[in-house]
C-alpha positions as MATLAB code, in Angstrom:
seq = 'MTNRKLAQYVDRVFLPYEDVEQVKELKEELLRDLEDRLADLRREGNDEDEAFQMTIGSIGDISELIDSIHDRDAMVQLQSKMNLSMSDLRHSDFRGVRMHDGQFNYSNLHGSDFSESDLTHSSFKCSNLHNALFHEANLTRAHFLKSNLVGAQFKDCIFNDTSFKSSDLSGVCFDNERFEGTVFDYAGLRKTSFRNAVFRNVSFKTDVKKAIFDGAAMDKVTYALLKGYKADLSNVTII';
ca = [
     -15.796   51.627  -72.610;
     -16.455   48.770  -70.196;
     -15.334   45.310  -71.310;
     -18.587   43.335  -71.268;
     -16.940   39.935  -70.847;
     -14.904   41.122  -67.868;
     -17.934   42.845  -66.327;
     -19.991   39.652  -66.548;
     -17.178   37.645  -64.953;
     -16.836   40.114  -62.062;
     -20.617   40.034  -61.534;
     -20.521   36.226  -61.207;
     -17.573   36.330  -58.796;
     -19.308   38.789  -56.468;
     -22.783   37.245  -56.699;
     -22.526   35.446  -53.290;
     -21.618   38.726  -51.600;
     -24.310   41.046  -52.953;
     -25.610   41.693  -49.415;
     -22.276   43.219  -48.326;
     -22.665   47.006  -48.305;
     -19.314   47.877  -49.912;
     -19.510   45.329  -52.777;
     -20.724   47.749  -55.461;
     -17.826   50.142  -54.915;
     -15.359   47.260  -54.686;
     -16.661   45.721  -57.926;
     -16.315   48.985  -59.817;
     -12.768   49.506  -58.581;
     -11.745   45.927  -59.379;
     -13.268   46.090  -62.853;
     -11.307   49.244  -63.678;
      -8.082   47.600  -62.510;
      -8.795   44.446  -64.526;
      -9.527   46.431  -67.673;
      -6.186   48.210  -67.305;
      -4.478   44.846  -66.769;
      -6.178   43.357  -69.845;
      -5.153   46.301  -72.010;
      -1.539   45.990  -70.855;
      -1.455   42.269  -71.682;
      -2.898   42.880  -75.140;
      -0.258   45.526  -75.814;
       2.407   43.009  -74.790;
       1.294   40.788  -77.680;
      -0.983   38.248  -75.954;
      -4.057   37.236  -77.928;
      -7.521   38.060  -76.560;
      -8.215   34.695  -74.870;
      -4.753   34.464  -73.290;
      -4.964   38.032  -72.029;
      -8.428   37.406  -70.558;
      -7.363   34.223  -68.728;
      -4.231   35.898  -67.360;
      -6.306   38.873  -66.225;
      -8.937   36.913  -64.297;
      -6.202   34.706  -62.866;
      -4.759   37.744  -61.130;
      -7.894   38.423  -59.052;
      -7.080   36.175  -56.100;
      -9.434   34.942  -53.406;
     -12.454   37.250  -53.237;
     -13.693   35.635  -50.016;
     -10.527   36.774  -48.200;
     -11.110   40.324  -49.417;
     -14.729   40.278  -48.209;
     -13.651   38.878  -44.837;
     -11.169   41.727  -44.447;
     -13.997   44.207  -45.019;
     -16.070   42.535  -42.307;
     -13.091   42.628  -39.929;
     -12.523   46.313  -40.602;
     -16.202   47.158  -40.049;
     -16.232   45.164  -36.832;
     -13.243   47.159  -35.587;
     -15.016   50.426  -36.411;
     -18.072   49.270  -34.471;
     -15.864   48.269  -31.545;
     -14.156   51.650  -31.524;
     -17.515   53.429  -31.735;
     -18.792   51.869  -28.517;
     -15.585   51.583  -26.524;
     -15.659   52.380  -22.800;
     -12.257   53.455  -21.495;
     -13.457   54.982  -18.244;
     -11.434   54.752  -15.019;
      -8.291   53.762  -16.949;
      -4.655   54.823  -16.793;
      -4.067   55.870  -20.408;
      -1.200   58.312  -20.040;
       0.582   59.163  -23.320;
      -1.760   56.945  -25.359;
      -1.840   57.188  -29.160;
      -5.433   57.745  -30.313;
      -4.508   59.463  -33.573;
      -7.070   58.968  -36.330;
      -9.483   56.840  -34.296;
     -13.243   56.990  -34.838;
     -14.840   56.732  -31.420;
     -18.424   58.007  -31.427;
     -19.996   57.930  -27.940;
     -16.645   56.930  -26.437;
     -16.365   56.946  -22.657;
     -13.210   58.352  -21.035;
     -14.703   59.272  -17.659;
     -12.361   59.469  -14.633;
      -9.416   58.396  -16.830;
      -5.827   59.626  -16.770;
      -5.096   60.773  -20.337;
      -2.084   62.958  -19.537;
      -0.161   63.651  -22.757;
      -2.404   61.489  -24.954;
      -2.703   62.296  -28.665;
      -6.196   62.560  -30.212;
      -5.066   64.266  -33.417;
      -7.333   63.712  -36.454;
      -9.668   61.588  -34.329;
     -13.480   61.631  -34.463;
     -14.739   61.919  -30.891;
     -18.336   62.847  -31.682;
     -20.532   62.712  -28.556;
     -17.707   61.269  -26.460;
     -17.596   61.864  -22.710;
     -14.645   63.075  -20.619;
     -15.968   63.456  -17.076;
     -13.440   64.304  -14.349;
     -10.626   63.241  -16.701;
      -6.995   64.329  -16.635;
      -6.157   65.665  -20.109;
      -3.116   67.697  -19.104;
      -0.919   68.283  -22.194;
      -3.256   66.232  -24.439;
      -3.192   66.931  -28.203;
      -6.328   67.613  -30.250;
      -5.057   68.650  -33.679;
      -7.804   68.483  -36.354;
     -10.051   66.498  -34.003;
     -13.826   66.313  -34.445;
     -15.257   67.217  -31.039;
     -18.871   67.627  -32.131;
     -21.171   67.254  -29.084;
     -18.248   65.971  -26.982;
     -18.588   66.644  -23.251;
     -15.625   67.661  -21.105;
     -17.053   67.940  -17.588;
     -14.884   68.942  -14.622;
     -11.784   67.845  -16.532;
      -8.207   69.129  -16.401;
      -7.224   70.501  -19.818;
      -4.328   72.701  -18.711;
      -1.570   72.490  -21.321;
      -3.844   70.802  -23.879;
      -3.364   71.830  -27.516;
      -6.284   72.428  -29.884;
      -5.728   73.210  -33.552;
      -8.249   73.217  -36.430;
     -10.822   71.280  -34.409;
     -14.606   71.047  -34.830;
     -16.332   72.474  -31.751;
     -20.000   72.207  -32.748;
     -22.116   71.900  -29.560;
     -19.020   70.884  -27.591;
     -19.228   71.379  -23.819;
     -16.330   72.303  -21.527;
     -18.538   72.835  -18.498;
     -16.637   73.268  -15.219;
     -13.340   72.215  -16.863;
      -9.974   73.921  -16.343;
      -8.791   75.522  -19.593;
      -6.425   78.016  -17.995;
      -3.746   79.163  -20.434;
      -5.075   77.038  -23.314;
      -4.746   78.516  -26.822;
      -7.880   78.516  -28.999;
      -6.553   81.080  -31.478;
      -8.234   81.041  -34.929;
     -10.711   78.314  -33.929;
     -14.450   78.362  -34.742;
     -17.086   77.691  -32.091;
     -20.776   77.056  -32.688;
     -23.118   76.186  -29.834;
     -20.074   75.559  -27.624;
     -20.475   75.742  -23.833;
     -17.806   77.170  -21.512;
     -20.046   77.559  -18.445;
     -18.152   77.612  -15.126;
     -14.898   76.767  -16.949;
     -11.521   78.101  -15.794;
     -10.444   80.565  -18.496;
      -7.626   82.496  -16.847;
      -5.259   83.634  -19.645;
      -7.084   81.379  -22.119;
      -6.568   82.814  -25.610;
      -9.317   83.138  -28.223;
      -7.447   85.488  -30.558;
      -9.103   85.734  -34.010;
     -11.612   83.021  -33.077;
     -15.190   82.999  -34.412;
     -18.160   82.478  -32.075;
     -21.810   81.732  -32.794;
     -24.299   81.023  -30.003;
     -21.525   80.274  -27.513;
     -22.211   80.248  -23.759;
     -19.715   81.824  -21.337;
     -21.371   81.781  -17.911;
     -18.059   82.077  -16.089;
     -15.299   84.515  -15.162;
     -13.894   85.766  -18.475;
     -12.097   88.888  -17.248;
      -8.654   87.313  -17.804;
      -9.527   85.564  -21.090;
      -8.142   87.064  -24.322;
     -10.509   87.853  -27.221;
      -8.353   90.151  -29.384;
      -9.439   90.012  -33.034;
     -12.337   87.636  -32.345;
     -15.649   87.805  -34.237;
     -18.961   86.879  -32.626;
     -22.726   87.136  -32.926;
     -24.676   89.641  -30.850;
     -25.919   87.109  -28.282;
     -22.419   85.835  -27.484;
     -21.150   89.406  -27.345;
     -23.881   90.452  -24.912;
     -23.175   87.482  -22.641;
     -19.429   88.154  -22.557;
     -20.017   91.844  -21.959;
     -22.248   90.982  -18.998;
     -19.416   88.937  -17.488;
     -16.976   91.845  -17.930;
     -14.829   90.387  -20.711;
     -12.403   92.705  -22.498;
     -14.081   93.099  -25.891;
     -12.220   96.198  -27.057;
     -10.842   94.488  -30.182;
     -13.843   92.328  -31.093;
     -16.007   92.378  -34.242;
     -19.750   91.711  -34.095;
     -21.095   89.595  -36.962;
];
């Protein structure tokens, strides 16, 4: 049961910041923590008034907390619109970044790590991504155009409407990945492995004779397209 006196105090403290989007969630979390603190102080033998004063005295400067939220949101906005084109970014650490609409065109990203990053609608045009890491990356609507991805590692990524048009993916392993609306048109797929991958509405207008599809599952349209380009589909399931 919510402590009414504490709830009223927290409401007054946050009143100047009601226009901040995250305040409601922050208030609820703080109130729960304060109620736990109050209960602990009462169990330690403090009377009700003493326990209440000690509890509210532990809150600290709310304005500093709100400022930190603004700073964090500003950083997210900065990351979302960042343009890193024509840059030497070899072996950069981009793990966990959120970079919607990011621009990496004509950049050297050899060996860079994009694991657990959100690269929705980001652009990699004529970029060097040799040996780059994309573990658990969100690549929804990302565009890799005429880029070098030889040696890149992809694991548990989101490939919804991702485009690899005219990019070199020779020897890359896409085993067990899921592809929906993905485009591989004119991509280099020599010895590229798609073992046990799942495909829906995927475009392969390219040479796929040397690509590996053992154990893959795909819709009829993708199957027909691959068959037309002479892919080896002897161990494929149609879904």
